[in-house]
């Protein structure tokens, strides 16, 4: 005895179908069908021949009454009254079919009413993976899924029913379970707005990622962090994670369970403060791309991703750079197109990075970049840098090879390129500025500028030295005579210096000295 085909085991939901109108396309009529399944609603369009094909399949597979389908009118088939009458009869036909199969929807009817596109997409996925699943796994390619499909799979797995209850191996949910447990590369792309003709908002459909046991790479875009469940279960396997247009905080992705604990620390960390939970780290995550989100702060959740080497936070809303000192292995950092105005002491947060992109910010000073000694590639394009003097802050970086300053105010300065390259001194030939290799002509000009600069510095040094000598001479001339502090000058001494070259005699030959006696001390006698 042939087993009946019941490809859609499901919970009993309120299902309705009605034909809400029709439209004339070329020389035939298309009927607009509104389908309701629980809270979900969508529209489908079919002409009469589609109804006929459906009926043929159902009579063959389900042995339904051949006379159930209303006949097509030949004469005046497009007249308004006949179309409205046939519309009511076709609506009754569809309603009868749904009543005849209250627990499960036959495959032909499910496809006719687009259940496989909106609420039973897991069955369509089963059929696909049954055919090419093993081939996709062997090729190691990225497999794309929609949130709607993942939601459907999650809902099916919650049902207390076998993965296959209809005898059709192609629709066995086991195909999906086997595939996703072995899948290594996954891409999930949501949508903004309703799906197709339905009222279904994919961004509101939760889906569970805990069933993926072998993922190495995941990319999620146009979803909501609230609908992503089970992401933390991937901490032991994931090496690359990309999240776009899906979150406002890093915490909601890296530590989704943080809201449950008042104080947490990464596992293995030592803390002097009371801790309510130790959170497992992302053991193998080396690449994190959270560009194109609405992140305003680099929060403490980065403590859990200490093995990350490539970090992309471009196109967010960052106004400061914090907590990156916890990422000891950082090599490439992209902070472009944020709201950064200043970056002080960058080496204390960015360590020994080799590539740094700060393009598209509002930087007008580079004082914070002077100690990034391992930096090889620096992108400062589309900022507010106007003064060539700022380049001196990075001109001594020993490893810098690529520098992009395009679309800054300083670019309109005459001979901008050669003036910038001249600031790098003997390393000018090693620097690729704005994506262009330095030419021999530019290097010759740089040498001339360097010679002029050296001459100017020598002249300034000589001028400064002469000025110093002149100042010392002026100060020396203006200074009072120097006398010993133990022998203050007497009035007679002052007189002697004023009347030279008068003859002087010693005190012993002066009668006045002899009459005064030895107690008067030494005196100078002036003989007139």
Short mmCIF file of N, CA, C and O in Angstrom, two decimals, residues 161-235:
data_model
loop_
_atom_site.label_atom_id
_atom_site.label_comp_id
_atom_site.label_asym_id
_atom_site.label_seq_id
_atom_site.Cartn_x
_atom_site.Cartn_y
_atom_site.Cartn_z
N UNK A 161 8.08 15.56 16.61
CA UNK A 161 7.72 14.64 15.54
C UNK A 161 8.98 14.15 14.86
O UNK A 161 10.03 14.80 14.92
N UNK A 162 8.92 12.99 14.19
CA UNK A 162 10.08 12.48 13.47
C UNK A 162 10.52 13.46 12.38
O UNK A 162 9.72 14.25 11.88
N UNK A 163 11.82 13.38 12.01
CA UNK A 163 12.31 14.28 10.96
C UNK A 163 11.69 13.95 9.61
O UNK A 163 11.67 14.78 8.71
N UNK A 164 11.20 12.73 9.46
CA UNK A 164 10.52 12.35 8.23
C UNK A 164 9.35 11.46 8.58
O UNK A 164 9.52 10.36 9.09
N UNK A 165 8.13 11.94 8.33
CA UNK A 165 6.95 11.15 8.68
C UNK A 165 6.09 10.87 7.46
O UNK A 165 4.93 10.48 7.60
N UNK A 166 6.64 11.06 6.27
CA UNK A 166 5.83 10.88 5.07
C UNK A 166 6.38 9.85 4.10
O UNK A 166 5.80 9.61 3.05
N UNK A 167 7.55 9.26 4.43
CA UNK A 167 8.12 8.27 3.54
C UNK A 167 8.89 8.85 2.38
O UNK A 167 9.48 8.10 1.60
N UNK A 168 8.92 10.18 2.24
CA UNK A 168 9.65 10.82 1.14
C UNK A 168 11.01 11.25 1.67
O UNK A 168 11.14 12.23 2.40
N UNK A 169 12.05 10.53 1.25
CA UNK A 169 13.40 10.79 1.78
C UNK A 169 13.89 12.18 1.42
O UNK A 169 14.70 12.76 2.15
N UNK A 170 13.42 12.72 0.32
CA UNK A 170 13.89 14.03 -0.11
C UNK A 170 13.47 15.13 0.85
O UNK A 170 14.13 16.18 0.91
N UNK A 171 12.39 14.94 1.56
CA UNK A 171 11.90 15.98 2.47
C UNK A 171 12.25 15.70 3.92
O UNK A 171 11.71 16.34 4.82
N UNK A 172 13.17 14.77 4.14
CA UNK A 172 13.58 14.42 5.50
C UNK A 172 14.41 15.56 6.09
O UNK A 172 15.43 15.98 5.51
N UNK A 173 14.01 16.07 7.23
CA UNK A 173 14.73 17.15 7.90
C UNK A 173 16.14 16.72 8.29
O UNK A 173 17.01 17.55 8.53
N UNK A 174 16.35 15.42 8.31
CA UNK A 174 17.68 14.90 8.64
C UNK A 174 18.75 15.36 7.66
O UNK A 174 19.93 15.48 8.02
N UNK A 175 18.35 15.64 6.41
CA UNK A 175 19.31 16.15 5.43
C UNK A 175 19.88 17.49 5.89
O UNK A 175 21.07 17.76 5.76
N UNK A 176 19.00 18.33 6.43
CA UNK A 176 19.45 19.64 6.92
C UNK A 176 20.33 19.48 8.14
O UNK A 176 21.39 20.11 8.24
N UNK A 177 19.92 18.63 9.07
CA UNK A 177 20.69 18.45 10.31
C UNK A 177 22.09 17.94 10.02
O UNK A 177 23.08 18.43 10.59
N UNK A 178 22.20 16.98 9.14
CA UNK A 178 23.51 16.44 8.79
C UNK A 178 24.37 17.51 8.10
O UNK A 178 25.57 17.64 8.39
N UNK A 179 23.75 18.27 7.23
CA UNK A 179 24.48 19.30 6.47
C UNK A 179 24.99 20.40 7.38
O UNK A 179 26.17 20.77 7.34
N UNK A 180 24.12 20.95 8.21
CA UNK A 180 24.53 22.09 9.03
C UNK A 180 25.50 21.69 10.14
O UNK A 180 26.29 22.52 10.61
N UNK A 181 25.48 20.44 10.55
CA UNK A 181 26.44 20.00 11.55
C UNK A 181 27.86 19.90 10.98
O UNK A 181 28.84 20.01 11.72
N UNK A 182 27.95 19.75 9.66
CA UNK A 182 29.26 19.60 9.01
C UNK A 182 29.69 20.85 8.24
O UNK A 182 30.84 20.95 7.80
N UNK A 183 28.79 21.81 8.11
CA UNK A 183 29.08 23.02 7.33
C UNK A 183 30.16 23.86 8.00
O UNK A 183 30.16 24.05 9.21
N UNK A 184 31.09 24.42 7.19
CA UNK A 184 32.19 25.21 7.73
C UNK A 184 32.08 26.70 7.40
O UNK A 184 32.63 27.53 8.13
N UNK A 185 31.40 27.04 6.31
CA UNK A 185 31.34 28.44 5.87
C UNK A 185 29.88 28.82 5.63
O UNK A 185 29.22 28.25 4.75
N UNK A 186 29.38 29.79 6.39
CA UNK A 186 27.96 30.14 6.33
C UNK A 186 27.78 31.65 6.15
O UNK A 186 28.48 32.45 6.77
N UNK A 187 26.82 32.00 5.30
CA UNK A 187 26.45 33.40 5.09
C UNK A 187 24.94 33.54 5.31
O UNK A 187 24.15 32.81 4.70
N UNK A 188 24.55 34.47 6.18
CA UNK A 188 23.14 34.71 6.47
C UNK A 188 22.80 36.14 6.06
O UNK A 188 23.36 37.10 6.60
N UNK A 189 21.92 36.28 5.09
CA UNK A 189 21.57 37.61 4.57
C UNK A 189 20.08 37.87 4.80
O UNK A 189 19.23 37.17 4.24
N UNK A 190 19.81 38.86 5.62
CA UNK A 190 18.42 39.23 5.88
C UNK A 190 17.93 40.28 4.89
O UNK A 190 18.62 40.62 3.93
N UNK A 191 16.76 40.79 5.14
CA UNK A 191 16.18 41.83 4.29
C UNK A 191 15.58 42.91 5.17
O UNK A 191 15.20 42.66 6.32
N UNK A 192 15.47 44.08 4.61
CA UNK A 192 14.78 45.18 5.27
C UNK A 192 13.40 45.29 4.65
O UNK A 192 13.27 45.33 3.43
N UNK A 193 12.38 45.33 5.47
CA UNK A 193 11.03 45.39 4.94
C UNK A 193 10.44 43.99 4.82
O UNK A 193 11.08 42.98 5.14
N UNK A 194 9.23 43.89 4.33
CA UNK A 194 8.55 42.60 4.25
C UNK A 194 9.16 41.69 3.19
O UNK A 194 9.78 42.15 2.22
N UNK A 195 8.98 40.38 3.38
CA UNK A 195 9.48 39.40 2.44
C UNK A 195 8.45 39.19 1.33
O UNK A 195 7.31 38.80 1.59
N UNK A 196 8.85 39.45 0.10
CA UNK A 196 7.95 39.23 -1.04
C UNK A 196 6.65 39.99 -0.89
O UNK A 196 6.62 41.18 -0.60
N UNK A 197 5.56 39.28 -1.07
CA UNK A 197 4.22 39.88 -0.95
C UNK A 197 3.62 39.67 0.44
O UNK A 197 2.45 39.93 0.65
N UNK A 198 4.43 39.20 1.38
CA UNK A 198 3.91 38.86 2.70
C UNK A 198 4.04 40.01 3.68
O UNK A 198 4.60 41.07 3.37
N UNK A 199 3.53 39.78 4.88
CA UNK A 199 3.70 40.72 5.99
C UNK A 199 4.83 40.28 6.91
O UNK A 199 4.98 40.79 8.02
N UNK A 200 5.62 39.33 6.46
CA UNK A 200 6.69 38.75 7.28
C UNK A 200 7.91 39.68 7.26
O UNK A 200 8.43 40.02 6.19
N UNK A 201 8.37 40.07 8.43
CA UNK A 201 9.58 40.86 8.58
C UNK A 201 10.70 39.92 9.04
O UNK A 201 10.69 39.43 10.17
N UNK A 202 11.66 39.66 8.17
CA UNK A 202 12.72 38.72 8.52
C UNK A 202 13.50 39.17 9.75
O UNK A 202 13.99 38.34 10.52
N UNK A 203 13.62 40.47 9.93
CA UNK A 203 14.39 40.98 11.06
C UNK A 203 13.73 40.69 12.41
O UNK A 203 14.34 40.90 13.46
N UNK A 204 12.51 40.20 12.38
CA UNK A 204 11.81 39.87 13.64
C UNK A 204 11.74 38.37 13.88
O UNK A 204 11.18 37.93 14.89
N UNK A 205 12.31 37.57 12.98
CA UNK A 205 12.25 36.11 13.12
C UNK A 205 13.51 35.59 13.80
O UNK A 205 14.61 35.70 13.25
N UNK A 206 13.40 35.04 15.01
CA UNK A 206 14.58 34.52 15.69
C UNK A 206 15.05 33.21 15.05
O UNK A 206 14.25 32.43 14.55
N UNK A 207 16.37 33.01 15.06
CA UNK A 207 16.91 31.74 14.57
C UNK A 207 18.07 31.31 15.45
O UNK A 207 18.76 32.12 16.07
N UNK A 208 18.26 29.99 15.51
CA UNK A 208 19.21 29.40 16.45
C UNK A 208 20.43 28.86 15.69
O UNK A 208 20.29 28.07 14.76
N UNK A 209 21.62 29.29 16.10
CA UNK A 209 22.86 28.86 15.45
C UNK A 209 23.56 27.74 16.21
O UNK A 209 24.62 27.27 15.78
N UNK A 210 23.00 27.31 17.31
CA UNK A 210 23.67 26.30 18.13
C UNK A 210 23.72 24.94 17.45
O UNK A 210 24.49 24.07 17.87
N UNK A 211 22.93 24.74 16.39
CA UNK A 211 22.95 23.46 15.68
C UNK A 211 24.15 23.34 14.75
O UNK A 211 24.44 22.27 14.23
N UNK A 212 24.86 24.45 14.51
CA UNK A 212 26.05 24.42 13.67
C UNK A 212 27.25 24.05 14.53
O UNK A 212 27.64 24.81 15.42
N UNK A 213 27.83 22.90 14.27
CA UNK A 213 28.88 22.37 15.14
C UNK A 213 30.30 22.54 14.59
O UNK A 213 31.27 22.39 15.34
N UNK A 214 30.44 22.87 13.31
CA UNK A 214 31.77 22.87 12.71
C UNK A 214 32.12 24.17 12.01
O UNK A 214 33.08 24.23 11.23
N UNK A 215 31.38 25.22 12.27
CA UNK A 215 31.59 26.48 11.54
C UNK A 215 32.96 27.08 11.82
O UNK A 215 33.37 27.23 12.97
N UNK A 216 33.65 27.47 10.75
CA UNK A 216 34.91 28.20 10.85
C UNK A 216 34.70 29.67 10.51
O UNK A 216 35.44 30.53 10.99
N UNK A 217 33.73 29.94 9.66
CA UNK A 217 33.49 31.31 9.20
C UNK A 217 32.00 31.58 9.10
O UNK A 217 31.24 30.75 8.61
N UNK A 218 31.57 32.75 9.57
CA UNK A 218 30.16 33.14 9.47
C UNK A 218 30.08 34.62 9.11
O UNK A 218 30.86 35.43 9.60
N UNK A 219 29.14 34.93 8.24
CA UNK A 219 28.86 36.31 7.87
C UNK A 219 27.37 36.55 8.02
O UNK A 219 26.56 35.82 7.45
N UNK A 220 27.01 37.56 8.80
CA UNK A 220 25.60 37.88 9.05
C UNK A 220 25.38 39.34 8.67
O UNK A 220 26.10 40.23 9.12
N UNK A 221 24.37 39.59 7.85
CA UNK A 221 24.08 40.96 7.44
C UNK A 221 22.59 41.21 7.43
O UNK A 221 21.79 40.31 7.19
N UNK A 222 22.23 42.46 7.72
CA UNK A 222 20.84 42.91 7.70
C UNK A 222 19.93 42.07 8.58
O UNK A 222 18.82 41.70 8.20
N UNK A 223 20.43 41.74 9.76
CA UNK A 223 19.63 41.06 10.77
C UNK A 223 19.60 41.95 12.01
O UNK A 223 20.05 43.09 11.98
N UNK A 224 19.09 41.42 13.09
CA UNK A 224 19.08 42.14 14.36
C UNK A 224 19.76 41.28 15.40
O UNK A 224 19.56 40.05 15.41
N UNK A 225 20.57 41.89 16.24
CA UNK A 225 21.27 41.11 17.26
C UNK A 225 20.30 40.38 18.18
O UNK A 225 20.63 39.34 18.74
N UNK A 226 19.07 40.91 18.30
CA UNK A 226 18.08 40.26 19.15
C UNK A 226 17.58 38.95 18.56
O UNK A 226 17.15 38.06 19.30
N UNK A 227 17.61 38.81 17.25
CA UNK A 227 17.07 37.60 16.64
C UNK A 227 18.12 36.51 16.50
O UNK A 227 17.80 35.35 16.22
N UNK A 228 19.41 36.87 16.68
CA UNK A 228 20.48 35.89 16.55
C UNK A 228 20.65 35.16 17.88
O UNK A 228 21.06 35.74 18.88
N UNK A 229 20.34 33.89 17.88
CA UNK A 229 20.44 33.07 19.09
C UNK A 229 21.50 31.99 18.90
O UNK A 229 21.71 31.50 17.80
N UNK A 230 22.16 31.63 19.99
CA UNK A 230 23.13 30.53 19.94
C UNK A 230 24.47 30.89 19.34
O UNK A 230 25.30 30.00 19.10
N UNK A 231 24.75 32.18 19.11
CA UNK A 231 26.04 32.57 18.53
C UNK A 231 27.20 32.22 19.46
O UNK A 231 28.29 31.85 19.00
N UNK A 232 26.99 32.33 20.75
CA UNK A 232 28.05 32.04 21.72
C UNK A 232 28.49 30.58 21.69
O UNK A 232 29.60 30.25 22.13
N UNK A 233 27.66 29.70 21.14
CA UNK A 233 28.03 28.28 21.06
C UNK A 233 29.12 28.04 20.01
O UNK A 233 29.68 26.95 19.94
N UNK A 234 29.42 29.06 19.21
CA UNK A 234 30.44 28.92 18.16
C UNK A 234 31.81 29.38 18.64
O UNK A 234 32.76 29.43 17.84
N UNK A 235 31.97 29.71 19.90
CA UNK A 235 33.23 30.26 20.42
C UNK A 235 34.41 29.30 20.27
O UNK A 235 35.55 29.73 20.16
#
